PDB file of C-alpha atoms in Angstrom:
ATOM      1  CA  MET E  20     112.800 120.137  73.094  1.00  0.00           C
ATOM      2  CA  THR E  21     114.637 117.577  70.942  1.00  0.00           C
ATOM      3  CA  PHE E  22     112.498 114.851  72.488  1.00  0.00           C
ATOM      4  CA  LEU E  23     109.297 116.738  71.650  1.00  0.00           C
ATOM      5  CA  SER E  24     110.451 117.369  68.108  1.00  0.00           C
ATOM      6  CA  SER E  25     111.194 113.697  67.558  1.00  0.00           C
ATOM      7  CA  THR E  26     107.959 112.577  69.180  1.00  0.00           C
ATOM      8  CA  ILE E  27     105.497 115.131  67.846  1.00  0.00           C
ATOM      9  CA  PHE E  28     106.696 116.934  64.740  1.00  0.00           C
ATOM     10  CA  ILE E  29     107.712 113.747  62.945  1.00  0.00           C
ATOM     11  CA  GLN E  30     104.266 112.204  63.453  1.00  0.00           C
ATOM     12  CA  GLN E  31     101.666 113.600  61.069  1.00  0.00           C
ATOM     13  CA  ILE E  32      98.850 112.883  63.524  1.00  0.00           C
ATOM     14  CA  PHE E  33     100.234 115.524  65.886  1.00  0.00           C
ATOM     15  CA  THR E  34     100.624 118.214  63.216  1.00  0.00           C
ATOM     16  CA  SER E  35      97.155 117.694  61.742  1.00  0.00           C
ATOM     17  CA  ASN E  36      95.144 117.435  64.970  1.00  0.00           C
ATOM     18  CA  PRO E  37      94.044 120.743  66.574  1.00  0.00           C
ATOM     19  CA  ARG E  38      94.276 119.282  70.068  1.00  0.00           C
ATOM     20  CA  TYR E  39      97.925 118.317  69.667  1.00  0.00           C
ATOM     21  CA  ILE E  40      98.764 121.571  67.886  1.00  0.00           C
ATOM     22  CA  LEU E  41      97.464 123.491  70.897  1.00  0.00           C
ATOM     23  CA  PHE E  42      99.351 121.148  73.198  1.00  0.00           C
ATOM     24  CA  ILE E  43     102.723 121.571  71.489  1.00  0.00           C
ATOM     25  CA  HIS E  44     102.169 125.340  71.385  1.00  0.00           C
ATOM     26  CA  LEU E  45     101.512 125.180  75.126  1.00  0.00           C
ATOM     27  CA  VAL E  46     104.730 123.217  75.731  1.00  0.00           C
ATOM     28  CA  ILE E  47     106.880 125.549  73.624  1.00  0.00           C
ATOM     29  CA  ASN E  48     105.301 128.633  75.181  1.00  0.00           C
ATOM     30  CA  ASP E  49     105.799 127.284  78.704  1.00  0.00           C
ATOM     31  CA  THR E  50     109.415 126.371  77.924  1.00  0.00           C
ATOM     32  CA  ILE E  51     110.101 129.968  76.895  1.00  0.00           C
ATOM     33  CA  GLN E  52     108.220 131.309  79.904  1.00  0.00           C
ATOM     34  CA  LEU E  53     110.032 129.090  82.408  1.00  0.00           C
ATOM     35  CA  ALA E  54     113.458 129.863  80.964  1.00  0.00           C
ATOM     36  CA  LEU E  55     112.965 133.638  81.019  1.00  0.00           C
ATOM     37  CA  SER E  56     111.032 133.821  84.303  1.00  0.00           C
ATOM     38  CA  THR E  57     113.707 131.724  86.019  1.00  0.00           C
ATOM     39  CA  LEU E  58     116.349 134.076  84.659  1.00  0.00           C
ATOM     40  CA  LEU E  59     114.419 137.080  85.987  1.00  0.00           C
ATOM     41  CA  PHE E  60     113.895 135.393  89.349  1.00  0.00           C
ATOM     42  CA  VAL E  61     117.600 134.627  89.739  1.00  0.00           C
ATOM     43  CA  ILE E  62     118.531 138.153  88.695  1.00  0.00           C
ATOM     44  CA  ARG E  63     116.129 139.658  91.193  1.00  0.00           C
ATOM     45  CA  TYR E  64     117.140 137.243  93.950  1.00  0.00           C
ATOM     46  CA  ALA E  65     120.792 138.175  93.423  1.00  0.00           C
ATOM     47  CA  GLN E  66     119.764 141.854  93.544  1.00  0.00           C
ATOM     48  CA  HIS E  67     121.479 142.693  90.290  1.00  0.00           C
ATOM     49  CA  THR E  68     120.497 145.679  88.185  1.00  0.00           C
ATOM     50  CA  PHE E  69     120.449 145.751  84.403  1.00  0.00           C
ATOM     51  CA  PRO E  70     119.894 148.378  81.711  1.00  0.00           C
ATOM     52  CA  VAL E  71     116.223 149.159  81.210  1.00  0.00           C
ATOM     53  CA  SER E  72     116.423 148.416  77.487  1.00  0.00           C
ATOM     54  CA  PHE E  73     117.715 144.888  78.212  1.00  0.00           C
ATOM     55  CA  CYS E  74     115.062 144.255  80.859  1.00  0.00           C
ATOM     56  CA  LEU E  75     112.286 145.469  78.563  1.00  0.00           C
ATOM     57  CA  ILE E  76     112.948 142.745  75.999  1.00  0.00           C
ATOM     58  CA  ILE E  77     112.979 139.942  78.546  1.00  0.00           C
ATOM     59  CA  LEU E  78     110.002 141.305  80.491  1.00  0.00           C
ATOM     60  CA  ILE E  79     107.732 141.753  77.478  1.00  0.00           C
ATOM     61  CA  ILE E  80     108.371 138.231  76.159  1.00  0.00           C
ATOM     62  CA  THR E  81     107.970 136.740  79.650  1.00  0.00           C
ATOM     63  CA  ILE E  82     104.715 138.581  80.364  1.00  0.00           C
ATOM     64  CA  ILE E  83     103.211 137.617  77.006  1.00  0.00           C
ATOM     65  CA  ALA E  84     104.234 133.970  77.453  1.00  0.00           C
ATOM     66  CA  THR E  85     102.803 133.968  80.991  1.00  0.00           C
ATOM     67  CA  LEU E  86      99.443 135.294  79.815  1.00  0.00           C
ATOM     68  CA  ASN E  87      99.415 132.859  76.884  1.00  0.00           C
ATOM     69  CA  THR E  88      99.216 129.793  79.136  1.00  0.00           C
ATOM     70  CA  PRO E  89      95.723 130.223  80.656  1.00  0.00           C
ATOM     71  CA  LEU E  90      94.356 131.443  77.316  1.00  0.00           C
ATOM     72  CA  ASN E  91      95.807 128.392  75.582  1.00  0.00           C
ATOM     73  CA  LEU E  92      94.279 126.147  78.258  1.00  0.00           C
ATOM     74  CA  ALA E  93      90.930 127.848  77.727  1.00  0.00           C
ATOM     75  CA  GLY E  94      91.220 127.158  73.998  1.00  0.00           C
ATOM     76  CA  MET E  95      91.983 123.496  74.702  1.00  0.00           C
ATOM     77  CA  ALA E  96      88.955 123.338  76.997  1.00  0.00           C
ATOM     78  CA  ILE E  97      86.743 124.685  74.207  1.00  0.00           C
ATOM     79  CA  GLU E  98      88.182 122.153  71.749  1.00  0.00           C
ATOM     80  CA  CYS E  99      87.527 119.340  74.223  1.00  0.00           C
ATOM     81  CA  TYR E 100      83.972 120.594  74.761  1.00  0.00           C
ATOM     82  CA  ILE E 101      83.285 120.622  71.026  1.00  0.00           C
ATOM     83  CA  ALA E 102      84.778 117.137  70.591  1.00  0.00           C
ATOM     84  CA  ILE E 103      82.587 115.639  73.339  1.00  0.00           C
ATOM     85  CA  CYS E 104      79.397 117.706  73.233  1.00  0.00           C
ATOM     86  CA  ILE E 105      79.244 118.572  69.497  1.00  0.00           C
ATOM     87  CA  PRO E 106      81.137 115.671  67.889  1.00  0.00           C
ATOM     88  CA  LEU E 107      79.383 115.886  64.515  1.00  0.00           C
ATOM     89  CA  ARG E 108      80.586 119.458  63.971  1.00  0.00           C
ATOM     90  CA  HIS E 109      84.045 119.019  65.455  1.00  0.00           C
ATOM     91  CA  GLY E 110      85.687 118.486  62.078  1.00  0.00           C
ATOM     92  CA  GLN E 111      84.131 121.668  60.686  1.00  0.00           C
ATOM     93  CA  ILE E 112      84.767 123.913  63.680  1.00  0.00           C
ATOM     94  CA  CYS E 113      88.178 122.669  64.817  1.00  0.00           C
ATOM     95  CA  THR E 114      90.370 122.757  61.724  1.00  0.00           C
ATOM     96  CA  VAL E 115      94.136 123.188  61.520  1.00  0.00           C
ATOM     97  CA  LYS E 116      93.770 126.642  59.955  1.00  0.00           C
ATOM     98  CA  LYS E 117      91.394 127.845  62.664  1.00  0.00           C
ATOM     99  CA  THR E 118      93.719 126.445  65.312  1.00  0.00           C
ATOM    100  CA  TYR E 119      96.630 128.536  64.062  1.00  0.00           C
ATOM    101  CA  ILE E 120      94.319 131.554  63.904  1.00  0.00           C
ATOM    102  CA  LEU E 121      93.388 130.911  67.540  1.00  0.00           C
ATOM    103  CA  ILE E 122      97.064 130.717  68.513  1.00  0.00           C
ATOM    104  CA  SER E 123      97.687 134.028  66.735  1.00  0.00           C
ATOM    105  CA  LEU E 124      94.760 135.615  68.584  1.00  0.00           C
ATOM    106  CA  ILE E 125      96.158 134.346  71.885  1.00  0.00           C
ATOM    107  CA  TRP E 126      99.468 136.115  71.220  1.00  0.00           C
ATOM    108  CA  VAL E 127      97.672 139.278  70.097  1.00  0.00           C
ATOM    109  CA  ALA E 128      95.446 139.327  73.192  1.00  0.00           C
ATOM    110  CA  SER E 129      98.439 138.833  75.498  1.00  0.00           C
ATOM    111  CA  GLY E 130     100.413 141.457  73.592  1.00  0.00           C
ATOM    112  CA  PHE E 131      97.650 144.031  74.028  1.00  0.00           C
ATOM    113  CA  SER E 132      98.034 143.610  77.774  1.00  0.00           C
ATOM    114  CA  ILE E 133     101.642 144.839  77.855  1.00  0.00           C
ATOM    115  CA  LEU E 134     102.382 146.755  74.631  1.00  0.00           C
ATOM    116  CA  PRO E 135     100.406 149.877  75.698  1.00  0.00           C
ATOM    117  CA  ASP E 136     102.693 150.036  78.739  1.00  0.00           C
ATOM    118  CA  LEU E 137     105.696 150.040  76.420  1.00  0.00           C
ATOM    119  CA  PHE E 138     104.258 152.873  74.313  1.00  0.00           C
ATOM    120  CA  LEU E 139     103.469 154.847  77.469  1.00  0.00           C
ATOM    121  CA  LEU E 140     107.010 154.281  78.699  1.00  0.00           C
ATOM    122  CA  LEU E 141     108.474 155.522  75.426  1.00  0.00           C
ATOM    123  CA  ALA E 142     106.245 158.604  75.510  1.00  0.00           C
ATOM    124  CA  THR E 143     106.765 159.647  79.138  1.00  0.00           C
ATOM    125  CA  GLU E 144     110.298 158.644  80.089  1.00  0.00           C
ATOM    126  CA  PRO E 145     113.437 160.539  78.973  1.00  0.00           C
ATOM    127  CA  LEU E 146     116.016 158.838  76.786  1.00  0.00           C
ATOM    128  CA  GLN E 147     118.452 158.614  79.703  1.00  0.00           C
ATOM    129  CA  TYR E 148     116.031 156.334  81.531  1.00  0.00           C
ATOM    130  CA  PHE E 149     116.531 153.534  78.967  1.00  0.00           C
ATOM    131  CA  HIS E 150     120.277 153.618  79.613  1.00  0.00           C
ATOM    132  CA  SER E 151     119.874 153.543  83.393  1.00  0.00           C
ATOM    133  CA  ARG E 152     120.093 150.413  85.509  1.00  0.00           C
ATOM    134  CA  VAL E 153     117.149 149.108  87.551  1.00  0.00           C
ATOM    135  CA  PRO E 154     116.089 145.833  89.217  1.00  0.00           C
ATOM    136  CA  CYS E 155     114.744 143.721  86.360  1.00  0.00           C
ATOM    137  CA  SER E 156     111.069 143.413  87.315  1.00  0.00           C
ATOM    138  CA  ARG E 157     107.810 144.814  85.983  1.00  0.00           C
ATOM    139  CA  GLU E 158     107.224 147.003  89.038  1.00  0.00           C
ATOM    140  CA  PHE E 159     110.538 148.840  88.620  1.00  0.00           C
ATOM    141  CA  VAL E 160     110.591 149.122  84.810  1.00  0.00           C
ATOM    142  CA  PHE E 161     106.934 150.078  84.239  1.00  0.00           C
ATOM    143  CA  ARG E 162     106.750 152.493  87.165  1.00  0.00           C
ATOM    144  CA  ASN E 163     103.880 154.655  85.895  1.00  0.00           C
ATOM    145  CA  GLU E 164     100.767 154.383  88.063  1.00  0.00           C
ATOM    146  CA  TYR E 165      98.595 154.066  84.958  1.00  0.00           C
ATOM    147  CA  SER E 166     100.515 150.940  83.914  1.00  0.00           C
ATOM    148  CA  ARG E 167      99.898 149.320  87.278  1.00  0.00           C
ATOM    149  CA  ASN E 168      96.179 150.102  87.205  1.00  0.00           C
ATOM    150  CA  LYS E 169      95.868 148.873  83.622  1.00  0.00           C
ATOM    151  CA  ARG E 170      97.709 145.679  84.534  1.00  0.00           C
ATOM    152  CA  ASP E 171      95.247 144.947  87.331  1.00  0.00           C
ATOM    153  CA  ILE E 172      92.235 145.652  85.111  1.00  0.00           C
ATOM    154  CA  SER E 173      93.540 143.482  82.271  1.00  0.00           C
ATOM    155  CA  TYR E 174      94.253 140.662  84.738  1.00  0.00           C
ATOM    156  CA  TYR E 175      90.691 140.828  86.053  1.00  0.00           C
ATOM    157  CA  VAL E 176      89.322 140.690  82.499  1.00  0.00           C
ATOM    158  CA  PHE E 177      91.443 137.635  81.671  1.00  0.00           C
ATOM    159  CA  LEU E 178      90.425 136.049  84.993  1.00  0.00           C
ATOM    160  CA  VAL E 179      86.706 136.436  84.244  1.00  0.00           C
ATOM    161  CA  ILE E 180      87.090 135.107  80.685  1.00  0.00           C
ATOM    162  CA  ASP E 181      89.042 132.053  81.831  1.00  0.00           C
ATOM    163  CA  TRP E 182      86.687 131.315  84.723  1.00  0.00           C
ATOM    164  CA  LEU E 183      83.579 131.516  82.537  1.00  0.00           C
ATOM    165  CA  THR E 184      85.207 129.278  79.928  1.00  0.00           C
ATOM    166  CA  LEU E 185      86.334 126.818  82.587  1.00  0.00           C
ATOM    167  CA  LEU E 186      82.954 126.569  84.320  1.00  0.00           C
ATOM    168  CA  TYR E 187      80.879 126.324  81.158  1.00  0.00           C
ATOM    169  CA  THR E 188      82.989 123.834  79.200  1.00  0.00           C
ATOM    170  CA  TYR E 189      84.019 121.549  82.039  1.00  0.00           C
ATOM    171  CA  PHE E 190      80.547 121.253  83.549  1.00  0.00           C
ATOM    172  CA  ARG E 191      79.074 120.530  80.119  1.00  0.00           C
ATOM    173  CA  ILE E 192      81.781 117.911  79.530  1.00  0.00           C
ATOM    174  CA  LEU E 193      81.167 116.394  82.956  1.00  0.00           C
ATOM    175  CA  PHE E 194      77.417 116.146  82.386  1.00  0.00           C
ATOM    176  CA  ALA E 195      77.947 114.648  78.922  1.00  0.00           C
ATOM    177  CA  ALA E 196      80.365 112.074  80.343  1.00  0.00           C
ATOM    178  CA  LYS E 197      77.889 111.129  83.068  1.00  0.00           C
ATOM    179  CA  GLU E 198      75.097 110.657  80.550  1.00  0.00           C
ATOM    180  CA  ALA E 199      77.289 108.423  78.419  1.00  0.00           C
ATOM    181  CA  ASN E 200      78.652 106.457  81.381  1.00  0.00           C
ATOM    182  CA  PRO E 201      77.643 107.269  84.977  1.00  0.00           C
ATOM    183  CA  ASP E 202      80.752 105.477  86.314  1.00  0.00           C
ATOM    184  CA  ASN E 203      83.228 107.208  84.016  1.00  0.00           C
ATOM    185  CA  LYS E 204      85.869 108.069  86.633  1.00  0.00           C
ATOM    186  CA  LYS E 205      88.588 108.710  84.052  1.00  0.00           C
ATOM    187  CA  ALA E 206      86.661 111.578  82.445  1.00  0.00           C
ATOM    188  CA  ARG E 207      85.891 113.078  85.851  1.00  0.00           C
ATOM    189  CA  ASN E 208      89.524 112.815  86.993  1.00  0.00           C
ATOM    190  CA  THR E 209      90.760 114.375  83.755  1.00  0.00           C
ATOM    191  CA  ILE E 210      88.355 117.278  84.118  1.00  0.00           C
ATOM    192  CA  LEU E 211      89.440 117.805  87.732  1.00  0.00           C
ATOM    193  CA  LEU E 212      93.103 117.852  86.675  1.00  0.00           C
ATOM    194  CA  HIS E 213      92.338 120.340  83.897  1.00  0.00           C
ATOM    195  CA  GLY E 214      90.497 122.561  86.347  1.00  0.00           C
ATOM    196  CA  PHE E 215      93.279 122.327  88.928  1.00  0.00           C
ATOM    197  CA  GLN E 216      95.909 123.296  86.370  1.00  0.00           C
ATOM    198  CA  LEU E 217      93.926 126.231  85.023  1.00  0.00           C
ATOM    199  CA  LEU E 218      93.216 127.348  88.583  1.00  0.00           C
ATOM    200  CA  LEU E 219      96.953 127.398  89.321  1.00  0.00           C
ATOM    201  CA  CYS E 220      97.613 129.392  86.154  1.00  0.00           C
ATOM    202  CA  MET E 221      94.909 131.902  87.058  1.00  0.00           C
ATOM    203  CA  LEU E 222      96.633 132.577  90.383  1.00  0.00           C
ATOM    204  CA  ASN E 223      98.991 134.733  88.321  1.00  0.00           C
ATOM    205  CA  TYR E 224      96.098 137.173  87.817  1.00  0.00           C
ATOM    206  CA  VAL E 225      95.696 137.693  91.563  1.00  0.00           C
ATOM    207  CA  ARG E 226      99.422 137.652  92.354  1.00  0.00           C
ATOM    208  CA  PRO E 227      99.699 141.500  92.418  1.00  0.00           C
ATOM    209  CA  ILE E 228      97.176 141.468  95.292  1.00  0.00           C
ATOM    210  CA  LEU E 229      98.184 138.186  96.913  1.00  0.00           C
ATOM    211  CA  GLU E 230     101.894 138.871  97.382  1.00  0.00           C
ATOM    212  CA  PRO E 231     101.529 142.350  98.997  1.00  0.00           C
ATOM    213  CA  THR E 232      98.919 140.890 101.350  1.00  0.00           C
ATOM    214  CA  LEU E 233     101.259 138.084 102.413  1.00  0.00           C
ATOM    215  CA  LEU E 234     104.143 140.535 102.784  1.00  0.00           C
ATOM    216  CA  TYR E 235     101.967 142.719 104.991  1.00  0.00           C
ATOM    217  CA  ILE E 236     101.224 139.750 107.249  1.00  0.00           C
ATOM    218  CA  TRP E 237     104.831 138.457 107.234  1.00  0.00           C
ATOM    219  CA  PRO E 238     107.013 141.515 106.480  1.00  0.00           C
ATOM    220  CA  ASN E 239     110.249 139.677 107.281  1.00  0.00           C
ATOM    221  CA  SER E 240     109.614 136.804 104.866  1.00  0.00           C
ATOM    222  CA  TYR E 241     110.022 138.626 101.556  1.00  0.00           C
ATOM    223  CA  VAL E 242     112.429 136.133  99.971  1.00  0.00           C
ATOM    224  CA  GLY E 243     110.471 133.088 101.145  1.00  0.00           C
ATOM    225  CA  ILE E 244     107.120 134.462  99.946  1.00  0.00           C
ATOM    226  CA  ARG E 245     108.513 135.345  96.523  1.00  0.00           C
ATOM    227  CA  PHE E 246     110.103 131.913  96.169  1.00  0.00           C
ATOM    228  CA  VAL E 247     106.971 129.977  97.203  1.00  0.00           C
ATOM    229  CA  SER E 248     104.843 132.224  94.977  1.00  0.00           C
ATOM    230  CA  TYR E 249     107.131 131.585  92.018  1.00  0.00           C
ATOM    231  CA  VAL E 250     107.083 127.810  92.504  1.00  0.00           C
ATOM    232  CA  ILE E 251     103.290 127.547  92.922  1.00  0.00           C
ATOM    233  CA  ILE E 252     102.195 130.128  90.349  1.00  0.00           C
ATOM    234  CA  GLN E 253     104.863 129.812  87.665  1.00  0.00           C
ATOM    235  CA  ILE E 254     106.519 126.382  87.838  1.00  0.00           C
ATOM    236  CA  LEU E 255     103.901 123.952  89.164  1.00  0.00           C
ATOM    237  CA  PRO E 256     101.171 124.588  86.511  1.00  0.00           C
ATOM    238  CA  ARG E 257     103.698 124.092  83.725  1.00  0.00           C
ATOM    239  CA  PHE E 258     104.822 120.737  85.098  1.00  0.00           C
ATOM    240  CA  VAL E 259     101.200 119.593  85.185  1.00  0.00           C
ATOM    241  CA  SER E 260     100.701 120.230  81.437  1.00  0.00           C
ATOM    242  CA  PRO E 261     102.783 117.288  80.140  1.00  0.00           C
ATOM    243  CA  ILE E 262     100.975 114.952  82.561  1.00  0.00           C
ATOM    244  CA  VAL E 263      97.418 116.106  81.851  1.00  0.00           C
ATOM    245  CA  TYR E 264      97.698 116.626  78.110  1.00  0.00           C
ATOM    246  CA  GLY E 265     100.622 114.340  77.311  1.00  0.00           C
ATOM    247  CA  LEU E 266     101.213 111.151  79.266  1.00  0.00           C
ATOM    248  CA  ARG E 267      97.501 110.656  80.063  1.00  0.00           C
ATOM    249  CA  ASP E 268      96.703 110.738  76.345  1.00  0.00           C
ATOM    250  CA  GLN E 269      96.784 107.223  74.881  1.00  0.00           C
ATOM    251  CA  THR E 270      97.908 108.296  71.402  1.00  0.00           C
ATOM    252  CA  PHE E 271     100.692 110.502  72.711  1.00  0.00           C
ATOM    253  CA  ARG E 272     101.779 107.879  75.237  1.00  0.00           C
ATOM    254  CA  LYS E 273     101.919 105.214  72.512  1.00  0.00           C
ATOM    255  CA  HIS E 274     104.206 107.329  70.314  1.00  0.00           C
ATOM    256  CA  VAL E 275     106.403 108.274  73.270  1.00  0.00           C
ATOM    257  CA  ARG E 276     106.836 104.594  74.136  1.00  0.00           C
ATOM    258  CA  ALA E 277     107.611 103.761  70.509  1.00  0.00           C
ATOM    259  CA  TYR E 278     110.160 106.588  70.340  1.00  0.00           C
ATOM    260  CA  LEU E 279     111.896 105.475  73.538  1.00  0.00           C
ATOM    261  CA  LEU E 280     111.990 101.824  72.455  1.00  0.00           C
ATOM    262  CA  CYS E 281     113.410 102.751  69.063  1.00  0.00           C
ATOM    263  CA  LYS E 282     115.965 104.962  70.734  1.00  0.00           C
ATOM    264  CA  ASP E 283     116.992 102.173  73.085  1.00  0.00           C
ATOM    265  CA  GLY E 284     117.145  99.828  70.135  1.00  0.00           C
ATOM    266  CA  ARG E 285     119.427 102.136  68.214  1.00  0.00           C
ATOM    267  CA  SER E 286     121.648 102.603  71.268  1.00  0.00           C
ATOM    268  CA  SER E 287     121.925  98.836  71.810  1.00  0.00           C
ATOM    269  CA  HIS E 288     122.756  98.311  68.150  1.00  0.00           C
ATOM    270  CA  LEU E 289     125.513 100.920  68.302  1.00  0.00           C
ATOM    271  CA  LYS E 290     126.980  99.294  71.393  1.00  0.00           C
ATOM    272  CA  ASP E 291     127.023  95.917  69.659  1.00  0.00           C
ATOM    273  CA  VAL E 292     128.824  97.405  66.671  1.00  0.00           C
ATOM    274  CA  ASP E 293     131.434  99.047  68.917  1.00  0.00           C
ATOM    275  CA  THR E 294     132.161  95.788  70.716  1.00  0.00           C
TER     276      THR E 294
END
């Protein structure tokens, strides 16, 4: 996080460009999500139980951060579509103010997916339940059948929205890139990487169906299935983000190189002074 702060927040180009604002929001959001989801995974793997009130805080933040990622990627796809297909209106449509509004809407949309479950929990469960100890996972904390059904429905809605956004924007970008340069392999490869990353993130929407199906086929492989599912669905997409939206970007890569060279230069100077 210190590296990102030095590389991005110090440079005005990254704080005044909607594309980079969405990117740094994605990185911060994914950092929070990975930290908390890893904590929950370790807790569940160790079969520890925690007070419901403690689990609620971690679960709500983790779920919101998890849902933020594909929505943020969809927003970045729309911004990329506008920049390539409607370049003359990009400056009017994609402003810094509208970008922060979009980020706020992403958090609100993700919050609406889980906050009703919290209100239902508060209304239906006795006070003693919040002082009890349970395995720290969504299935054990939000145990009402309505919450499970609503979760599945909300996941399907998010899945449809992300898929429609992905198909429309990326195909339009691909066609525009072909018209500009039929041999533009870089644009095609970038689009394929974007689609692959968003596809991995959207696997989270089908995880409630995918994992029980795999457990039904291999009932004795519970730990292995959960571990592989966590790596593919939670970790892998968030390691792709810095590559697709960071190191492949020429402007970002230039500032990263300049930061590292300056850092090495400062370190060498300090060593010379010490000797």
